[in-house]
GROMACS .gro file of C-alpha atoms in nm:
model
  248
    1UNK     CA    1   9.702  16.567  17.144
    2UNK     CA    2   9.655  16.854  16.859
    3UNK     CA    3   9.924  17.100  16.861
    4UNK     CA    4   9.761  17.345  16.627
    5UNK     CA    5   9.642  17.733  16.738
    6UNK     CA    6   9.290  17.545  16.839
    7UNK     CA    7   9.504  17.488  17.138
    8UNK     CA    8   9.551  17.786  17.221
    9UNK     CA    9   9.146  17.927  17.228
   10UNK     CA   10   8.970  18.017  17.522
   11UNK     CA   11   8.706  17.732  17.593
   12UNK     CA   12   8.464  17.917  17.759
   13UNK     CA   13   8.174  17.698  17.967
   14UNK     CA   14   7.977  17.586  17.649
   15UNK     CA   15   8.253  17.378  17.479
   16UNK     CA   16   8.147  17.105  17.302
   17UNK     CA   17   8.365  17.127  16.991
   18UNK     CA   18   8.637  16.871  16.827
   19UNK     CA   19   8.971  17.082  16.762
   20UNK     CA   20   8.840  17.283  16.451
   21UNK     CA   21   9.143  17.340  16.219
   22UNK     CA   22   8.962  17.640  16.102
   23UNK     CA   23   8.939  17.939  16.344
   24UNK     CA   24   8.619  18.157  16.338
   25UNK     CA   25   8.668  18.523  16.515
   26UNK     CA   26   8.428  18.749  16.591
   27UNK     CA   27   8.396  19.096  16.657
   28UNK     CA   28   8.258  19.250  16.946
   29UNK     CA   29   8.329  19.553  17.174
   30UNK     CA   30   8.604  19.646  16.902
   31UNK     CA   31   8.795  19.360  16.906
   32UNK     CA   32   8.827  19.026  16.697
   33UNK     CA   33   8.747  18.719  16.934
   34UNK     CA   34   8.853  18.345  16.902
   35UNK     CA   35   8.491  18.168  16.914
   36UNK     CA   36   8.624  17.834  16.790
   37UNK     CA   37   8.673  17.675  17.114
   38UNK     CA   38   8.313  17.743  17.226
   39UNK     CA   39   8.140  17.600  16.888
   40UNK     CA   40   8.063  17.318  16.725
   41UNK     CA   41   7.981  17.130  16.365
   42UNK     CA   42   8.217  17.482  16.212
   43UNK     CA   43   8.122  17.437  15.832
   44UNK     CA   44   8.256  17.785  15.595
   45UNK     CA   45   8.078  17.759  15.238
   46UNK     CA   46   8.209  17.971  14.935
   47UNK     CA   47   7.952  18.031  14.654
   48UNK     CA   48   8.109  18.185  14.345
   49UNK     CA   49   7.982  18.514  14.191
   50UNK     CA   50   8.017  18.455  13.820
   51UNK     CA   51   7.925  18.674  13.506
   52UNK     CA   52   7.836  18.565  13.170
   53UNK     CA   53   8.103  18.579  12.891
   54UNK     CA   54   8.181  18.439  12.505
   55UNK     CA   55   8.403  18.201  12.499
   56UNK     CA   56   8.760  18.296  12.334
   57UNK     CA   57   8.768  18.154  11.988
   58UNK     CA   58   8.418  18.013  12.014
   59UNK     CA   59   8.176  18.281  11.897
   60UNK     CA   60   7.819  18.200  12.063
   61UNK     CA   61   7.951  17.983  12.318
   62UNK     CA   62   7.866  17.998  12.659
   63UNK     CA   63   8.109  18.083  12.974
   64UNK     CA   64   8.144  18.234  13.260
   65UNK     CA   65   8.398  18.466  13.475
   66UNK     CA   66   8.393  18.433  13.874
   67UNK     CA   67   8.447  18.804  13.954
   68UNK     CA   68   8.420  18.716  14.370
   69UNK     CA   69   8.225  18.443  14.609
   70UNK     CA   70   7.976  18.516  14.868
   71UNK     CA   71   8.066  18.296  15.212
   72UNK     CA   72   7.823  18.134  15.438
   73UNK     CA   73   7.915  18.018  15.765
   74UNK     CA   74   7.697  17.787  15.984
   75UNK     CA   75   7.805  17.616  16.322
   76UNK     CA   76   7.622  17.582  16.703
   77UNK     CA   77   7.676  17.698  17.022
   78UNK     CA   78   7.573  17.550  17.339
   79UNK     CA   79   7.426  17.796  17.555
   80UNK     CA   80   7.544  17.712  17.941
   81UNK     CA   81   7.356  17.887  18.248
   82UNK     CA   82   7.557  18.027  18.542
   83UNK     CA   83   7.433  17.998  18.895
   84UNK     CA   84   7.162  18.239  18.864
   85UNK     CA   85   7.063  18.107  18.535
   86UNK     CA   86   7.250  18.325  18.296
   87UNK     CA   87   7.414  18.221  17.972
   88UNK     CA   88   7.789  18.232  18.103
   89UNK     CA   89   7.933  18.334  17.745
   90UNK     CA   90   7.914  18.692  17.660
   91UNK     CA   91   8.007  18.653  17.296
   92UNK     CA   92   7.650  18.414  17.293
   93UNK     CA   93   7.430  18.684  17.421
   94UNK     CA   94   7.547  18.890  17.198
   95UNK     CA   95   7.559  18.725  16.902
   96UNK     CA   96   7.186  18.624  16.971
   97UNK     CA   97   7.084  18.958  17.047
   98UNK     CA   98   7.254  19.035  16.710
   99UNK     CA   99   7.059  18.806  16.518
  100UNK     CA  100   6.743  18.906  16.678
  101UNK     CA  101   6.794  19.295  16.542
  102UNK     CA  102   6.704  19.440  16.188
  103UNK     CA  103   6.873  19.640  15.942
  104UNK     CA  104   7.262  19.774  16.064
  105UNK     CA  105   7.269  19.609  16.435
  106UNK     CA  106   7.172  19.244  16.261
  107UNK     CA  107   7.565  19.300  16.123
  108UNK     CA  108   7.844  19.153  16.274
  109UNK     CA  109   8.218  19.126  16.133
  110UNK     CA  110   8.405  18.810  16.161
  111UNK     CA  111   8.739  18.604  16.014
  112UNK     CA  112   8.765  18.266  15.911
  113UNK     CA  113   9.161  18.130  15.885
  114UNK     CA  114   9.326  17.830  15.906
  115UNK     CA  115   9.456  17.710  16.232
  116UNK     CA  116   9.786  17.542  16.144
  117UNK     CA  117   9.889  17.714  15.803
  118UNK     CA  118   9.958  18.058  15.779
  119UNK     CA  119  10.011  18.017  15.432
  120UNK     CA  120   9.633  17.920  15.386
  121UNK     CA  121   9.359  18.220  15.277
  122UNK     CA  122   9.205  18.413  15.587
  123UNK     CA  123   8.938  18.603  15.515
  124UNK     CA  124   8.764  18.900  15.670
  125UNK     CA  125   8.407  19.017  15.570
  126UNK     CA  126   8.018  19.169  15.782
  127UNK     CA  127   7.757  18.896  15.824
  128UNK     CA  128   7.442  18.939  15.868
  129UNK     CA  129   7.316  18.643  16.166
  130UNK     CA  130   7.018  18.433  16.208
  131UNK     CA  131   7.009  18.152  16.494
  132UNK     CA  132   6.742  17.910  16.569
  133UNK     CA  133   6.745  17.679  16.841
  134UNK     CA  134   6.848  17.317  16.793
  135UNK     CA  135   6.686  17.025  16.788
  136UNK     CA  136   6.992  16.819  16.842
  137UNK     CA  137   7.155  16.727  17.171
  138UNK     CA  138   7.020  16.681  17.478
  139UNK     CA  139   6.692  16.811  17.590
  140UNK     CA  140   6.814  17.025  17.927
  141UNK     CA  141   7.078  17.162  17.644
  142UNK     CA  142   7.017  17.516  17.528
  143UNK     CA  143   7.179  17.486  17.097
  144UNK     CA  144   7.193  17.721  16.850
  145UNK     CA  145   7.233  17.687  16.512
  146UNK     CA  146   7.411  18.002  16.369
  147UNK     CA  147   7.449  18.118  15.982
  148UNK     CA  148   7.641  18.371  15.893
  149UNK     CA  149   7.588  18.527  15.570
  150UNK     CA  150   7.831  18.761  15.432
  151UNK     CA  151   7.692  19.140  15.364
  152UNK     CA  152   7.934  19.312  15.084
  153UNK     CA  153   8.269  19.155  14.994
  154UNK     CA  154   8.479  18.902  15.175
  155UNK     CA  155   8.816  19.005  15.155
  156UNK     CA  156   9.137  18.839  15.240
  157UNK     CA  157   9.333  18.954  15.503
  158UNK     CA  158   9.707  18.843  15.674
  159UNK     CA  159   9.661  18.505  15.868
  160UNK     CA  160   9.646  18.603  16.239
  161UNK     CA  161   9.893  18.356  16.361
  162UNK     CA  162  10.173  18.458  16.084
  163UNK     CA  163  10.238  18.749  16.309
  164UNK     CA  164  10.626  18.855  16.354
  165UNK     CA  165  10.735  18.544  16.526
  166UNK     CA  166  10.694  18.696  16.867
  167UNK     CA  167  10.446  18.520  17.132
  168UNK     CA  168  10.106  18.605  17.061
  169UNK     CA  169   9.871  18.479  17.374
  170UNK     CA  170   9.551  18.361  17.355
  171UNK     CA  171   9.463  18.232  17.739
  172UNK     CA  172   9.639  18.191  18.088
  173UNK     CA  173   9.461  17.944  18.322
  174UNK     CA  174   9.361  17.900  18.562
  175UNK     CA  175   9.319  18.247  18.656
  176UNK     CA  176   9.325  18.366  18.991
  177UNK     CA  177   9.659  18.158  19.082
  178UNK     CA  178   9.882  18.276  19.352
  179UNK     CA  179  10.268  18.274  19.404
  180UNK     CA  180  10.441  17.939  19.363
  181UNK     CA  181  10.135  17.803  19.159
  182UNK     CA  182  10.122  17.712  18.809
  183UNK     CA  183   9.948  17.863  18.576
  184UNK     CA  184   9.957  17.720  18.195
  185UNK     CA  185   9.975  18.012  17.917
  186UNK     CA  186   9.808  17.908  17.599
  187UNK     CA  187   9.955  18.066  17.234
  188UNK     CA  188  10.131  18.067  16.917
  189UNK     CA  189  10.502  18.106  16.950
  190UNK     CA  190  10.515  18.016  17.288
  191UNK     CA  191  10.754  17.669  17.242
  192UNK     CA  192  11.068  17.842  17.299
  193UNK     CA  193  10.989  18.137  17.567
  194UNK     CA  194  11.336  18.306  17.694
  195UNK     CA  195  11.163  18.523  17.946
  196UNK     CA  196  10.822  18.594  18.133
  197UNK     CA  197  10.683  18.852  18.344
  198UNK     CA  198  10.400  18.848  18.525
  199UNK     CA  199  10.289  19.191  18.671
  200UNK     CA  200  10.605  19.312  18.565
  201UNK     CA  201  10.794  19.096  18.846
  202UNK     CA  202  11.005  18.865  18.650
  203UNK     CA  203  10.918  18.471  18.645
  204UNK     CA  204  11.203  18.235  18.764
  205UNK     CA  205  11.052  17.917  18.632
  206UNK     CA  206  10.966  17.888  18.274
  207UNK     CA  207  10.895  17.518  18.128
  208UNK     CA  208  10.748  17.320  17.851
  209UNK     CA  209  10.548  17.036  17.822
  210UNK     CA  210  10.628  16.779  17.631
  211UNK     CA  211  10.493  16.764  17.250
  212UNK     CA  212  10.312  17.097  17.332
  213UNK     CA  213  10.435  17.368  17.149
  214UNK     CA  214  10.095  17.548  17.230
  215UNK     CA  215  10.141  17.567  17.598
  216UNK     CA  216  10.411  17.714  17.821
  217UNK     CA  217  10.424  17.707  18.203
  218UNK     CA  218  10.501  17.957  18.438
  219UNK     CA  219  10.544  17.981  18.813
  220UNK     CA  220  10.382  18.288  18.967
  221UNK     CA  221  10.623  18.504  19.133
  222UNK     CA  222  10.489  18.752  19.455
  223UNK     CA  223  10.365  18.972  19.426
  224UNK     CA  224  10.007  19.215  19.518
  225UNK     CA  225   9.672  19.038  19.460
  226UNK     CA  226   9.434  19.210  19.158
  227UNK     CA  227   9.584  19.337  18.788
  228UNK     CA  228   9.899  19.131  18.680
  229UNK     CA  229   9.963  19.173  18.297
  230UNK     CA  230  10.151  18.896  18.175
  231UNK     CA  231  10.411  18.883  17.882
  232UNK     CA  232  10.606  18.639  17.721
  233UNK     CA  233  10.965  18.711  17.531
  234UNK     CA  234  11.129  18.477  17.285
  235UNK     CA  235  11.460  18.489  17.056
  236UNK     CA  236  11.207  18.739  16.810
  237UNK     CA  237  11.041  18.992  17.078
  238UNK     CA  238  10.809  19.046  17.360
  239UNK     CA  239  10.404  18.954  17.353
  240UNK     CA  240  10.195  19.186  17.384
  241UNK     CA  241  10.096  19.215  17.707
  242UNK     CA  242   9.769  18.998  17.816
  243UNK     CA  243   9.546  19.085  18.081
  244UNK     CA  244   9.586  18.848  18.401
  245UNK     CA  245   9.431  18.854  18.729
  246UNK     CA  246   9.608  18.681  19.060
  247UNK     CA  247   9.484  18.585  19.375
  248UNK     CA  248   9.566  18.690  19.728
   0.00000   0.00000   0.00000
């Protein structure tokens, strides 16, 4: 199986993606969310912005300077309905309410990195959005085609999963787990974990699986049903701390 970062996404109920090697965030109620687990056909375009120029040493000849690129971004999203017929992915609705509106509220911000290769450009720009539905997949499907066309300049930013070498968690599932049960923590950094805590009560059994660097798992201690932040420490540091629920 892939051992890249696509590992560690959150597939929400609409996944129908391949493991993209390319991550695609976006940004909603403030902060940057992974997206690539719920999407499919990913495709990130570069166009470059060139100027006219005289070639060196050849007076009257013809060239040109790239001064920056514009970036469009196109994928789809399958749209699944909850039990009272609701699209179950809130970063959906509001994408498509995005790319419904006009003017400022038809802008959303978004990265685009590598999954594997922190050395590789990530970039960082505002997009406008338009979606249309599909006319692939199945009929009782609900697909969106998405583009994503950058508004001002794309710049690039640090790669997300460079980080400081400490864990950096992306998902704990299943959610809702109660003591003695498994739960399997998704994340970067997370193939050598020294310590875990899991509403601040320490966790006694910490294991790997094999070949998955992506994926730790931890034994829920007892503890009090509701609010049980969860955090990871390795040879570098602590995680921050990721928002878990447990059950009763």
């Amino acid at each position: 199986m892939p051992t890249t970062i696509f590992d560690a996404e959150v597939p929400t109920a609409g996944t129908i993606a391949l493991a993209h090697e390319e991550i695609l965030r976006i940004k909603r109620s403030g902060s940057f969310e992974n997206v690539a687990g719920d999407i499919n056909a990913l495709v990130n375009t570069p166009a470059p912005i060139t100027v006219a120029r005289e070639a060196y040493g050849l007076k009257g000849t013809d060239s040109v300077s790239v001064i920056g690129y514009n970036q469009v971004i196109t994928f789809t999203a399958e749209g699944i309905r909850d039990n009272l017929g609701r699209i179950a992915q809130p970063w959906l609705v509001a994408l498509l309410k995005i790319a419904r509106s006009t003017g400022a509220a038809n802008k959303v911000s978004a990265q685009t990195f590598d999954a594997k290769d922190e050395n590789l450009i990530a970039l960082e720009g505002s997009y406008s959005v338009t979606a249309v539905k599909s006319t692939t997949g199945f009929k009782d499907k609900f697909v969106w085609a998405f583009t994503l066309t950058n508004d001002g300049p794309v710049v690039e930013i640090p790669s997300p999963i460079a980080g400081t070498g400490v864990p950096v968690l992306d998902s704990a599932l299943p959610s809702g787990a109660v003591a003695s049960a498994n739960i399997y923590v998704r994340g970067y950094n997370v193939g050598a974990i020294t310590a875990a805590t899991i509403g601040g009560v320490a966790v006694t059994s910490i294991s790997q699986i094999p070949n998955e660097p992506n994926i730790v798992v931890l034994e829920v201690p007892a503890g009090a049903a509701g609010s049980a932040p969860l955090i990871l420490t390795n040879a570098v540091g602590a995680s921050a701390s990721f928002p878990y629920v447990r059950g009763a």
